[in-house]
CSV table of C-alpha atoms in Angstrom, one decimal:
chain,number,residue,atom,x,y,z
A,1,UNK,CA,-50.1,37.3,-42.7
A,2,UNK,CA,-46.5,38.6,-43.0
A,3,UNK,CA,-44.3,38.2,-46.0
A,4,UNK,CA,-41.8,36.1,-44.0
A,5,UNK,CA,-44.5,33.6,-43.1
A,6,UNK,CA,-45.8,33.5,-46.6
A,7,UNK,CA,-42.3,32.7,-47.8
A,8,UNK,CA,-42.0,30.0,-45.2
A,9,UNK,CA,-45.3,28.4,-46.2
A,10,UNK,CA,-44.3,28.4,-49.8
A,11,UNK,CA,-41.0,26.9,-48.9
A,12,UNK,CA,-42.7,24.2,-46.9
A,13,UNK,CA,-45.0,23.3,-49.8
A,14,UNK,CA,-42.0,23.0,-52.1
A,15,UNK,CA,-39.7,21.2,-49.8
A,16,UNK,CA,-42.3,18.6,-48.6
A,17,UNK,CA,-43.4,18.1,-52.2
A,18,UNK,CA,-39.8,17.6,-53.4
A,19,UNK,CA,-39.1,15.3,-50.5
A,20,UNK,CA,-42.2,13.1,-51.1
A,21,UNK,CA,-41.5,13.1,-54.8
A,22,UNK,CA,-38.0,11.6,-54.2
A,23,UNK,CA,-39.5,8.4,-52.7
A,24,UNK,CA,-39.7,5.7,-55.3
A,25,UNK,CA,-42.8,3.8,-54.2
A,26,UNK,CA,-43.1,0.2,-55.4
A,27,UNK,CA,-46.3,-0.4,-57.4
A,28,UNK,CA,-49.3,-1.2,-55.2
A,29,UNK,CA,-50.2,-4.9,-55.1
A,30,UNK,CA,-53.5,-5.5,-53.3
A,31,UNK,CA,-52.8,-9.2,-53.2
A,32,UNK,CA,-50.3,-8.5,-50.4
A,33,UNK,CA,-53.2,-7.4,-48.2
A,34,UNK,CA,-55.7,-9.9,-49.6
A,35,UNK,CA,-53.5,-12.8,-48.9
A,36,UNK,CA,-52.5,-11.6,-45.4
A,37,UNK,CA,-56.0,-10.8,-44.1
A,38,UNK,CA,-58.5,-12.8,-46.2
A,39,UNK,CA,-58.6,-15.5,-43.6
A,40,UNK,CA,-59.2,-13.1,-40.7
A,41,UNK,CA,-62.9,-13.1,-39.6
A,42,UNK,CA,-64.6,-9.8,-40.0
A,43,UNK,CA,-67.1,-9.7,-37.1
A,44,UNK,CA,-67.5,-11.1,-33.6
A,45,UNK,CA,-70.2,-13.5,-35.0
A,46,UNK,CA,-67.9,-14.8,-37.7
A,47,UNK,CA,-65.1,-15.1,-35.1
A,48,UNK,CA,-67.4,-17.2,-32.9
A,49,UNK,CA,-68.3,-19.3,-35.9
A,50,UNK,CA,-64.7,-19.8,-36.8
A,51,UNK,CA,-64.0,-20.9,-33.2
A,52,UNK,CA,-66.8,-23.5,-33.4
A,53,UNK,CA,-65.3,-24.8,-36.6
A,54,UNK,CA,-62.0,-25.4,-34.8
A,55,UNK,CA,-63.2,-28.8,-33.4
A,56,UNK,CA,-60.4,-31.1,-34.6
A,57,UNK,CA,-62.2,-33.3,-37.2
A,58,UNK,CA,-60.6,-35.8,-39.6
A,59,UNK,CA,-59.3,-33.0,-41.9
A,60,UNK,CA,-57.8,-31.2,-39.0
A,61,UNK,CA,-56.0,-34.3,-37.7
A,62,UNK,CA,-54.6,-35.0,-41.1
A,63,UNK,CA,-53.5,-31.4,-41.5
A,64,UNK,CA,-51.8,-31.5,-38.1
A,65,UNK,CA,-50.0,-34.8,-38.9
A,66,UNK,CA,-48.9,-33.3,-42.2
A,67,UNK,CA,-47.6,-30.2,-40.5
A,68,UNK,CA,-45.8,-32.3,-37.9
A,69,UNK,CA,-44.2,-34.4,-40.6
A,70,UNK,CA,-43.1,-31.3,-42.4
A,71,UNK,CA,-41.5,-29.9,-39.3
A,72,UNK,CA,-39.7,-33.2,-38.5
A,73,UNK,CA,-38.4,-33.5,-42.1
A,74,UNK,CA,-37.3,-29.9,-42.1
A,75,UNK,CA,-35.5,-30.3,-38.8
A,76,UNK,CA,-33.7,-33.4,-40.0
A,77,UNK,CA,-32.7,-31.7,-43.2
A,78,UNK,CA,-31.2,-28.7,-41.3
A,79,UNK,CA,-29.4,-31.1,-38.9
A,80,UNK,CA,-27.9,-33.1,-41.9
A,81,UNK,CA,-26.9,-29.9,-43.7
A,82,UNK,CA,-25.2,-28.5,-40.6
A,83,UNK,CA,-23.3,-31.8,-40.1
A,84,UNK,CA,-22.2,-32.0,-43.7
A,85,UNK,CA,-21.0,-28.4,-43.5
A,86,UNK,CA,-19.0,-29.0,-40.3
A,87,UNK,CA,-17.4,-32.1,-41.8
A,88,UNK,CA,-16.4,-30.2,-44.9
A,89,UNK,CA,-14.8,-27.4,-42.9
A,90,UNK,CA,-13.4,-28.9,-39.8
A,91,UNK,CA,-11.3,-25.8,-38.7
A,92,UNK,CA,-14.1,-23.3,-39.1
A,93,UNK,CA,-17.9,-23.6,-39.0
A,94,UNK,CA,-19.0,-22.3,-35.6
A,95,UNK,CA,-22.5,-23.0,-34.7
A,96,UNK,CA,-23.8,-19.5,-34.5
A,97,UNK,CA,-26.9,-17.4,-34.3
A,98,UNK,CA,-27.0,-15.6,-37.6
A,99,UNK,CA,-28.9,-12.6,-36.2
A,100,UNK,CA,-26.4,-11.9,-33.4
A,101,UNK,CA,-23.5,-12.3,-35.9
A,102,UNK,CA,-25.0,-9.9,-38.3
A,103,UNK,CA,-25.6,-7.4,-35.5
A,104,UNK,CA,-22.0,-7.7,-34.4
A,105,UNK,CA,-20.8,-7.0,-38.0
A,106,UNK,CA,-23.2,-4.1,-38.2
A,107,UNK,CA,-21.9,-2.6,-35.0
A,108,UNK,CA,-18.2,-2.9,-35.8
A,109,UNK,CA,-16.9,-1.4,-39.0
A,110,UNK,CA,-13.6,-3.3,-38.6
A,111,UNK,CA,-15.4,-6.6,-39.1
A,112,UNK,CA,-16.7,-5.3,-42.5
A,113,UNK,CA,-13.2,-4.5,-43.7
A,114,UNK,CA,-11.4,-7.3,-45.7
A,115,UNK,CA,-9.4,-9.8,-43.8
A,116,UNK,CA,-5.6,-9.7,-44.0
A,117,UNK,CA,-3.1,-12.5,-43.8
A,118,UNK,CA,-2.2,-11.4,-40.2
A,119,UNK,CA,-5.6,-12.6,-39.1
A,120,UNK,CA,-4.4,-16.2,-39.7
A,121,UNK,CA,-1.9,-15.9,-36.8
A,122,UNK,CA,-2.6,-18.9,-34.5
A,123,UNK,CA,-1.8,-16.9,-31.4
A,124,UNK,CA,-4.9,-14.9,-32.0
A,125,UNK,CA,-7.2,-17.8,-31.4
A,126,UNK,CA,-5.2,-19.7,-28.8
A,127,UNK,CA,-6.6,-17.6,-25.9
A,128,UNK,CA,-10.1,-18.5,-27.0
A,129,UNK,CA,-9.4,-22.2,-26.8
A,130,UNK,CA,-10.6,-22.8,-30.3
A,131,UNK,CA,-8.6,-25.9,-30.8
A,132,UNK,CA,-9.6,-27.4,-27.5
A,133,UNK,CA,-13.2,-26.5,-28.3
A,134,UNK,CA,-13.1,-28.3,-31.6
A,135,UNK,CA,-11.4,-31.3,-29.9
A,136,UNK,CA,-14.0,-31.3,-27.2
A,137,UNK,CA,-16.8,-31.5,-29.8
A,138,UNK,CA,-15.2,-34.3,-31.8
A,139,UNK,CA,-14.1,-36.6,-28.9
A,140,UNK,CA,-15.8,-37.7,-25.8
A,141,UNK,CA,-12.7,-38.3,-23.8
A,142,UNK,CA,-11.8,-34.7,-22.8
A,143,UNK,CA,-10.2,-34.3,-19.4
A,144,UNK,CA,-12.6,-32.9,-16.9
A,145,UNK,CA,-10.5,-29.8,-16.3
A,146,UNK,CA,-10.8,-28.8,-20.0
A,147,UNK,CA,-14.5,-29.5,-20.0
A,148,UNK,CA,-15.0,-27.3,-17.0
A,149,UNK,CA,-12.8,-24.5,-18.4
A,150,UNK,CA,-14.7,-24.6,-21.7
A,151,UNK,CA,-18.1,-24.7,-20.1
A,152,UNK,CA,-17.2,-21.8,-17.9
A,153,UNK,CA,-16.4,-19.6,-20.9
A,154,UNK,CA,-19.5,-20.7,-22.8
A,155,UNK,CA,-17.7,-23.3,-25.1
A,156,UNK,CA,-16.4,-20.5,-27.3
A,157,UNK,CA,-15.5,-21.3,-31.0
A,158,UNK,CA,-13.6,-18.7,-33.0
A,159,UNK,CA,-15.4,-17.3,-36.0
A,160,UNK,CA,-12.3,-17.4,-38.1
A,161,UNK,CA,-13.6,-15.6,-41.2
A,162,UNK,CA,-14.4,-12.5,-39.0
A,163,UNK,CA,-11.0,-12.3,-37.2
A,164,UNK,CA,-9.3,-9.0,-37.8
A,165,UNK,CA,-5.9,-7.5,-36.7
A,166,UNK,CA,-5.7,-3.8,-35.9
A,167,UNK,CA,-2.2,-2.2,-35.6
A,168,UNK,CA,-1.9,0.0,-32.5
A,169,UNK,CA,0.0,3.1,-33.5
A,170,UNK,CA,2.9,4.1,-31.2
A,171,UNK,CA,2.8,0.8,-29.1
A,172,UNK,CA,4.7,-1.6,-31.4
A,173,UNK,CA,1.7,-3.9,-30.8
A,174,UNK,CA,-1.4,-5.1,-32.5
A,175,UNK,CA,-4.9,-6.0,-31.4
A,176,UNK,CA,-6.6,-9.2,-32.5
A,177,UNK,CA,-10.3,-8.8,-32.7
A,178,UNK,CA,-11.7,-12.3,-32.4
A,179,UNK,CA,-15.5,-12.8,-32.7
A,180,UNK,CA,-16.6,-16.1,-31.2
A,181,UNK,CA,-19.8,-18.0,-31.0
A,182,UNK,CA,-20.6,-19.1,-27.4
A,183,UNK,CA,-23.3,-20.4,-25.1
A,184,UNK,CA,-24.6,-17.5,-23.1
A,185,UNK,CA,-26.2,-19.9,-20.7
A,186,UNK,CA,-24.7,-23.3,-19.7
A,187,UNK,CA,-28.2,-25.0,-19.7
A,188,UNK,CA,-29.1,-23.7,-23.1
A,189,UNK,CA,-27.9,-25.0,-26.5
A,190,UNK,CA,-28.5,-21.5,-28.0
A,191,UNK,CA,-25.3,-19.9,-29.3
A,192,UNK,CA,-24.7,-16.2,-29.6
A,193,UNK,CA,-21.9,-14.2,-31.2
A,194,UNK,CA,-19.5,-12.3,-28.8
A,195,UNK,CA,-16.1,-10.9,-28.9
A,196,UNK,CA,-12.6,-11.7,-27.5
A,197,UNK,CA,-9.5,-9.6,-28.0
A,198,UNK,CA,-5.8,-10.5,-27.9
A,199,UNK,CA,-2.9,-8.1,-27.5
A,200,UNK,CA,0.3,-9.1,-29.3
A,201,UNK,CA,3.7,-7.6,-30.2
A,202,UNK,CA,6.9,-6.4,-28.8
A,203,UNK,CA,5.3,-3.3,-27.3
A,204,UNK,CA,3.7,-5.4,-24.5
A,205,UNK,CA,5.2,-7.9,-22.1
A,206,UNK,CA,4.0,-11.1,-23.6
A,207,UNK,CA,0.8,-12.0,-25.5
A,208,UNK,CA,-2.4,-11.6,-23.6
A,209,UNK,CA,-6.1,-12.2,-24.3
A,210,UNK,CA,-9.5,-11.7,-22.8
A,211,UNK,CA,-10.7,-14.4,-20.4
A,212,UNK,CA,-14.0,-15.6,-19.1
A,213,UNK,CA,-17.2,-15.3,-21.1
A,214,UNK,CA,-16.9,-13.4,-24.4
A,215,UNK,CA,-18.2,-9.8,-24.4
A,216,UNK,CA,-21.7,-9.7,-25.8
A,217,UNK,CA,-22.8,-7.1,-28.3
A,218,UNK,CA,-25.0,-5.2,-25.7
A,219,UNK,CA,-22.0,-5.0,-23.3
A,220,UNK,CA,-19.8,-3.8,-26.2
A,221,UNK,CA,-22.3,-1.1,-27.0
A,222,UNK,CA,-22.6,0.1,-23.4
A,223,UNK,CA,-19.0,-0.4,-22.1
A,224,UNK,CA,-16.7,-1.3,-25.0
A,225,UNK,CA,-14.1,-4.0,-24.5
A,226,UNK,CA,-10.7,-3.1,-22.9
A,227,UNK,CA,-7.5,-5.0,-22.7
A,228,UNK,CA,-4.3,-3.8,-21.0
A,229,UNK,CA,-0.9,-5.2,-20.3
A,230,UNK,CA,2.5,-4.1,-18.9
A,231,UNK,CA,4.8,-2.5,-21.5
A,232,UNK,CA,8.6,-3.0,-21.5
A,233,UNK,CA,9.1,0.7,-20.7
A,234,UNK,CA,7.2,0.3,-17.4
A,235,UNK,CA,3.9,1.8,-18.5
A,236,UNK,CA,0.5,0.2,-19.1
A,237,UNK,CA,-0.3,-0.3,-22.8
A,238,UNK,CA,-3.6,-1.5,-24.2
A,239,UNK,CA,-6.6,-0.8,-26.3
A,240,UNK,CA,-10.4,-0.3,-26.1
A,241,UNK,CA,-12.8,-1.6,-28.7
A,242,UNK,CA,-15.9,0.5,-29.2
A,243,UNK,CA,-18.8,0.4,-31.7
A,244,UNK,CA,-19.1,2.5,-34.8
A,245,UNK,CA,-19.8,6.2,-34.3
A,246,UNK,CA,-17.1,6.7,-31.6
A,247,UNK,CA,-14.1,8.7,-32.8
A,248,UNK,CA,-12.2,9.6,-29.6
A,249,UNK,CA,-12.0,8.2,-26.1
A,250,UNK,CA,-10.8,9.9,-23.0
A,251,UNK,CA,-9.6,7.8,-20.0
A,252,UNK,CA,-9.6,9.5,-16.6
A,253,UNK,CA,-9.9,10.5,-13.9
A,254,UNK,CA,-9.0,7.3,-12.2
A,255,UNK,CA,-10.0,5.6,-8.9
A,256,UNK,CA,-7.4,3.3,-7.5
A,257,UNK,CA,-8.5,0.1,-5.8
A,258,UNK,CA,-6.5,-0.7,-2.7
A,259,UNK,CA,-3.1,0.4,-4.1
A,260,UNK,CA,-0.2,-1.6,-2.7
A,261,UNK,CA,2.1,1.5,-3.1
A,262,UNK,CA,1.6,5.1,-2.0
A,263,UNK,CA,0.3,6.5,-5.3
A,264,UNK,CA,-2.5,9.0,-5.6
A,265,UNK,CA,-5.1,8.9,-8.3
A,266,UNK,CA,-4.5,12.6,-8.9
A,267,UNK,CA,-0.9,11.8,-10.0
A,268,UNK,CA,-2.2,10.0,-13.1
A,269,UNK,CA,-3.0,12.2,-16.0
A,270,UNK,CA,-6.1,11.6,-18.1
A,271,UNK,CA,-5.3,10.2,-21.6
A,272,UNK,CA,-7.1,10.7,-24.9
A,273,UNK,CA,-6.8,8.6,-28.0
A,274,UNK,CA,-8.3,8.6,-31.5
A,275,UNK,CA,-10.3,5.6,-32.6
A,276,UNK,CA,-9.0,3.8,-35.6
A,277,UNK,CA,-11.0,0.8,-37.0
A,278,UNK,CA,-13.1,0.7,-33.8
A,279,UNK,CA,-9.9,0.6,-31.6
A,280,UNK,CA,-8.3,3.2,-29.5
A,281,UNK,CA,-4.7,2.6,-28.3
A,282,UNK,CA,-3.5,3.8,-24.9
A,283,UNK,CA,-0.1,4.0,-23.3
A,284,UNK,CA,-0.5,5.2,-19.7
A,285,UNK,CA,2.5,6.0,-17.6
A,286,UNK,CA,2.4,6.7,-13.9
A,287,UNK,CA,5.0,8.8,-12.2
A,288,UNK,CA,7.6,7.0,-10.1
A,289,UNK,CA,6.8,7.0,-6.4
A,290,UNK,CA,9.2,6.8,-3.5
A,291,UNK,CA,8.8,4.9,-0.3
A,292,UNK,CA,12.0,3.9,1.6
A,293,UNK,CA,10.1,1.3,3.6
A,294,UNK,CA,9.0,-0.7,0.6
A,295,UNK,CA,11.0,-2.7,-1.9
A,296,UNK,CA,11.9,-1.0,-5.2
A,297,UNK,CA,10.2,-2.4,-8.3
A,298,UNK,CA,7.1,-2.3,-10.5
A,299,UNK,CA,3.8,-2.8,-8.9
A,300,UNK,CA,0.4,-3.5,-10.4
A,301,UNK,CA,-2.4,-1.2,-9.1
A,302,UNK,CA,-6.0,-2.1,-10.0
A,303,UNK,CA,-7.8,1.0,-11.2
A,304,UNK,CA,-11.2,2.1,-12.6
A,305,UNK,CA,-11.0,4.9,-15.1
A,306,UNK,CA,-13.9,7.1,-16.0
A,307,UNK,CA,-14.3,6.7,-19.8
A,308,UNK,CA,-15.9,9.2,-22.2
A,309,UNK,CA,-16.7,8.3,-25.8
A,310,UNK,CA,-16.8,11.2,-28.2
A,311,UNK,CA,-18.4,11.4,-31.7
A,312,UNK,CA,-16.9,13.1,-34.7
A,313,UNK,CA,-18.5,16.5,-33.9
A,314,UNK,CA,-17.1,16.4,-30.4
A,315,UNK,CA,-20.4,15.5,-28.7
A,316,UNK,CA,-20.3,12.9,-25.9
A,317,UNK,CA,-21.7,9.6,-27.1
A,318,UNK,CA,-21.5,7.8,-23.8
A,319,UNK,CA,-19.9,7.9,-20.3
A,320,UNK,CA,-18.8,4.6,-18.9
A,321,UNK,CA,-16.0,3.1,-16.8
A,322,UNK,CA,-13.0,0.9,-17.7
A,323,UNK,CA,-11.3,-1.5,-15.2
A,324,UNK,CA,-7.5,-1.8,-15.9
A,325,UNK,CA,-4.3,-2.6,-14.1
A,326,UNK,CA,-1.8,0.3,-13.9
A,327,UNK,CA,1.9,-0.3,-13.6
A,328,UNK,CA,3.6,1.9,-11.0
A,329,UNK,CA,7.3,2.1,-10.5
A,330,UNK,CA,8.4,2.4,-6.8
A,331,UNK,CA,11.8,3.6,-5.7
A,332,UNK,CA,12.4,2.0,-2.3
A,333,UNK,CA,15.1,0.4,-0.3
A,334,UNK,CA,15.9,-2.6,-2.3
A,335,UNK,CA,15.2,-4.3,-5.7
A,336,UNK,CA,11.9,-6.0,-5.9
A,337,UNK,CA,11.9,-7.5,-9.3
B,1,UNK,CA,-63.7,-11.4,-64.9
B,2,UNK,CA,-61.4,-8.5,-64.0
B,3,UNK,CA,-58.0,-9.1,-62.5
B,4,UNK,CA,-59.0,-7.8,-59.1
B,5,UNK,CA,-62.2,-9.9,-59.1
B,6,UNK,CA,-60.1,-12.9,-60.0
B,7,UNK,CA,-57.8,-12.2,-57.1
B,8,UNK,CA,-60.9,-12.2,-54.8
B,9,UNK,CA,-62.2,-15.5,-56.2
B,10,UNK,CA,-58.8,-17.2,-56.0
B,11,UNK,CA,-58.3,-16.1,-52.4
B,12,UNK,CA,-61.8,-17.2,-51.3
B,13,UNK,CA,-62.8,-13.6,-50.3
B,14,UNK,CA,-65.9,-11.7,-51.1
B,15,UNK,CA,-65.6,-10.6,-54.7
B,16,UNK,CA,-67.5,-7.4,-54.4
B,17,UNK,CA,-65.4,-6.0,-51.5
B,18,UNK,CA,-62.1,-7.2,-53.1
B,19,UNK,CA,-62.9,-5.3,-56.3
B,20,UNK,CA,-63.7,-2.2,-54.4
B,21,UNK,CA,-60.8,-2.6,-52.0
B,22,UNK,CA,-58.3,-3.4,-54.8
B,23,UNK,CA,-59.2,-0.3,-56.7
B,24,UNK,CA,-59.0,1.8,-53.5
B,25,UNK,CA,-55.7,0.2,-52.6
B,26,UNK,CA,-54.2,0.9,-56.0
B,27,UNK,CA,-55.4,4.5,-56.0
B,28,UNK,CA,-54.4,5.4,-52.5
B,29,UNK,CA,-51.3,3.3,-51.7
B,30,UNK,CA,-48.6,5.5,-53.2
B,31,UNK,CA,-49.9,8.7,-51.7
B,32,UNK,CA,-50.3,7.1,-48.3
B,33,UNK,CA,-46.7,5.8,-48.4
B,34,UNK,CA,-45.4,9.3,-49.2
B,35,UNK,CA,-47.5,10.7,-46.3
B,36,UNK,CA,-46.2,8.0,-43.9
B,37,UNK,CA,-42.6,8.7,-45.1
B,38,UNK,CA,-42.9,12.4,-44.4
B,39,UNK,CA,-44.2,11.6,-40.9
B,40,UNK,CA,-41.7,8.8,-40.0
B,41,UNK,CA,-38.6,9.6,-42.1
B,42,UNK,CA,-38.2,5.9,-42.8
B,43,UNK,CA,-39.2,4.2,-46.0
B,44,UNK,CA,-39.5,0.7,-44.4
B,45,UNK,CA,-41.6,2.1,-41.6
B,46,UNK,CA,-43.8,4.0,-44.1
B,47,UNK,CA,-44.5,0.8,-46.0
B,48,UNK,CA,-45.2,-1.1,-42.8
B,49,UNK,CA,-47.5,1.6,-41.6
B,50,UNK,CA,-49.5,1.7,-44.8
B,51,UNK,CA,-49.8,-2.1,-45.0
B,52,UNK,CA,-51.1,-2.2,-41.4
B,53,UNK,CA,-53.6,0.6,-42.2
B,54,UNK,CA,-54.7,-1.1,-45.4
B,55,UNK,CA,-55.1,-4.4,-43.6
B,56,UNK,CA,-57.4,-2.7,-41.0
B,57,UNK,CA,-59.4,-1.1,-43.7
B,58,UNK,CA,-59.8,-4.3,-45.7
B,59,UNK,CA,-61.5,-6.0,-42.8
B,60,UNK,CA,-64.2,-3.4,-42.5
B,61,UNK,CA,-64.2,-2.0,-46.1
B,62,UNK,CA,-67.8,-2.6,-46.7
B,63,UNK,CA,-68.9,-0.7,-43.6
B,64,UNK,CA,-66.6,2.4,-44.1
B,65,UNK,CA,-68.3,5.4,-45.7
B,66,UNK,CA,-65.2,7.4,-46.4
B,67,UNK,CA,-62.2,5.0,-46.7
B,68,UNK,CA,-59.8,7.7,-47.8
B,69,UNK,CA,-60.4,9.7,-44.6
B,70,UNK,CA,-60.2,6.5,-42.6
B,71,UNK,CA,-56.9,5.7,-44.3
B,72,UNK,CA,-55.5,9.2,-43.5
B,73,UNK,CA,-56.4,8.9,-39.8
B,74,UNK,CA,-55.0,5.3,-39.6
B,75,UNK,CA,-51.7,6.3,-41.2
B,76,UNK,CA,-51.3,9.4,-38.9
B,77,UNK,CA,-52.1,7.2,-35.8
B,78,UNK,CA,-49.9,4.3,-36.8
B,79,UNK,CA,-47.0,6.6,-37.7
B,80,UNK,CA,-47.2,8.1,-34.2
B,81,UNK,CA,-47.2,4.6,-32.7
B,82,UNK,CA,-44.2,3.7,-34.8
B,83,UNK,CA,-42.4,6.8,-33.8
B,84,UNK,CA,-42.9,6.0,-30.1
B,85,UNK,CA,-41.5,2.5,-30.5
B,86,UNK,CA,-38.7,3.8,-32.8
B,87,UNK,CA,-37.7,6.4,-30.2
B,88,UNK,CA,-37.4,3.6,-27.6
B,89,UNK,CA,-35.3,1.6,-30.0
B,90,UNK,CA,-33.2,4.6,-30.9
B,91,UNK,CA,-32.4,5.2,-27.2
B,92,UNK,CA,-30.9,1.7,-27.2
B,93,UNK,CA,-29.0,2.0,-30.5
B,94,UNK,CA,-28.3,5.7,-30.9
B,95,UNK,CA,-26.3,5.5,-34.0
B,96,UNK,CA,-29.0,4.5,-36.6
B,97,UNK,CA,-29.0,6.8,-39.6
B,98,UNK,CA,-32.3,7.8,-41.1
B,99,UNK,CA,-32.9,8.1,-44.9
B,100,UNK,CA,-32.3,11.6,-46.1
B,101,UNK,CA,-33.6,13.0,-49.4
B,102,UNK,CA,-31.3,15.1,-51.6
B,103,UNK,CA,-32.2,18.8,-51.1
B,104,UNK,CA,-30.5,22.2,-51.2
B,105,UNK,CA,-28.9,23.2,-47.9
B,106,UNK,CA,-31.6,25.6,-46.8
B,107,UNK,CA,-34.3,23.2,-47.8
B,108,UNK,CA,-32.6,20.4,-46.0
B,109,UNK,CA,-32.4,22.5,-42.9
B,110,UNK,CA,-36.1,23.3,-43.1
B,111,UNK,CA,-36.9,19.6,-43.5
B,112,UNK,CA,-34.8,18.8,-40.5
B,113,UNK,CA,-36.6,21.4,-38.5
B,114,UNK,CA,-39.9,19.9,-39.6
B,115,UNK,CA,-38.7,16.4,-38.5
B,116,UNK,CA,-37.7,17.8,-35.1
B,117,UNK,CA,-41.2,19.2,-34.5
B,118,UNK,CA,-43.4,17.4,-32.0
B,119,UNK,CA,-45.4,14.7,-33.7
B,120,UNK,CA,-48.8,16.4,-33.8
B,121,UNK,CA,-47.3,19.7,-35.0
B,122,UNK,CA,-45.4,17.8,-37.7
B,123,UNK,CA,-48.5,16.0,-38.8
B,124,UNK,CA,-50.4,19.3,-39.1
B,125,UNK,CA,-47.6,20.8,-41.2
B,126,UNK,CA,-47.3,17.8,-43.5
B,127,UNK,CA,-51.1,17.5,-43.9
B,128,UNK,CA,-51.6,21.2,-44.6
B,129,UNK,CA,-48.6,22.0,-46.8
B,130,UNK,CA,-48.0,18.7,-48.5
B,131,UNK,CA,-51.4,17.0,-48.4
B,132,UNK,CA,-53.4,20.2,-48.9
B,133,UNK,CA,-56.0,18.9,-46.3
B,134,UNK,CA,-58.6,21.3,-44.9
B,135,UNK,CA,-58.6,22.1,-41.2
B,136,UNK,CA,-61.6,19.8,-40.7
B,137,UNK,CA,-59.8,16.9,-42.5
B,138,UNK,CA,-56.7,17.4,-40.3
B,139,UNK,CA,-58.9,17.6,-37.2
B,140,UNK,CA,-60.6,14.3,-38.1
B,141,UNK,CA,-57.3,12.6,-38.8
B,142,UNK,CA,-55.7,13.8,-35.6
B,143,UNK,CA,-58.9,13.3,-33.5
B,144,UNK,CA,-59.0,16.8,-32.3
B,145,UNK,CA,-60.9,20.1,-32.7
B,146,UNK,CA,-60.3,22.6,-35.5
B,147,UNK,CA,-59.2,25.1,-32.9
B,148,UNK,CA,-56.5,22.7,-31.8
B,149,UNK,CA,-55.3,22.3,-35.4
B,150,UNK,CA,-55.0,26.1,-35.8
B,151,UNK,CA,-53.0,26.3,-32.6
B,152,UNK,CA,-50.8,23.4,-33.6
B,153,UNK,CA,-50.1,24.9,-37.0
B,154,UNK,CA,-49.4,28.3,-35.5
B,155,UNK,CA,-46.9,26.9,-32.9
B,156,UNK,CA,-45.3,24.8,-35.6
B,157,UNK,CA,-44.8,27.8,-37.9
B,158,UNK,CA,-43.4,29.9,-35.0
B,159,UNK,CA,-40.9,27.2,-34.2
B,160,UNK,CA,-39.8,26.8,-37.8
B,161,UNK,CA,-39.5,30.5,-38.2
B,162,UNK,CA,-37.5,30.7,-35.0
B,163,UNK,CA,-35.1,27.9,-36.1
B,164,UNK,CA,-34.7,29.5,-39.6
B,165,UNK,CA,-33.6,32.9,-38.1
B,166,UNK,CA,-31.3,31.3,-35.5
């Protein structure tokens, strides 16, 4: 055996010993095992004997009734508690699945940061129909149009304590990250936690927010959540929300979907942005195109951008796509807008 | 009546087995958790693996001749099952951090290399250099021949040596 290998073996003994020694093991308590398996039969014969004993006798019936009564009382208590809670906090109190909420908070560091006063801006929750949702729950006489609209978006209710506002550097705008509880399926009363975003500020042409069903956590992990709007300077400004662990995002190359103006996807340069508080801000400008046969003005071109997420060490975390509308300025024969 | 015997009576279990099992559990639990930790890299998983192994042993404690060897094999097998499931889960959520012990840089690199070894090679390295098990004991725990243990150990050391000189 060589000296090198002897050294390695010695090092292995020491490192594994030190590593194992650093684990603080809780004192052993055999009652944990005894209580968990003492009722499990040991052999097939015992198993058969136990099965025979499972004929519902008087004791069994009484036990079942007791269990049923306990379940009913428990359910009633939970319902009463929930009602009391929603009455004490009429503005907040979304009915939500704790597990999916916790998962969302775990996935997005920005939600774990303290809430600022900017998060109380009512414009952040207007796009998610929070007020209409609350109204719909309290009153029966909701116009059918609102009912359909709410149902189509899973009856979303803003999770106000989790709303965060992230400034978008260089865009004179800010992104509202609005977690909501919603019904993933219209037929189910189960609620899950998802995400809406709103884009506000003078850097974009008017406030805008996500529409349709909220973005689920799995979708957020696989694709992120993007929102774009026209900017006053004639570019497309927006942001992409990504889970923890992503530090940089590259958008591009692009594929243009039936462009109404003669613009080539190769004319649009790829853009890269750093991620700050789970949000990357983009300002994408497209060169002006000329076409004497068309009217001058700004046109919206639907596009799909290849999107690459990078980690801190520069490795690629994920490749995905982002759908967005690009603003293209066309110089033609007359004014369009 | 001893504490362990009292536990058995209170829980309606055979007193003789509970006394024997309780003693075995107290004696082996801590070392088994450390072994499972070295194999899985996760404290929670290590505790789960050992609890499952102990539960399996408890059911047939009176019939097992060498419960310590049985426990070693159960821990090694259950840790491998956990790793398979954990890998599937990690593919879905790729950003989960594992617990890391505090070590010197060179030692930490070696530990990372050990954790990157294929499972059976890692189990042989841990069993031999931390557990001090004989080749026969490792072969019984892994369910393979002694020759396979030698070959796994040799490949593991080659790989560790190669990573150390890279």
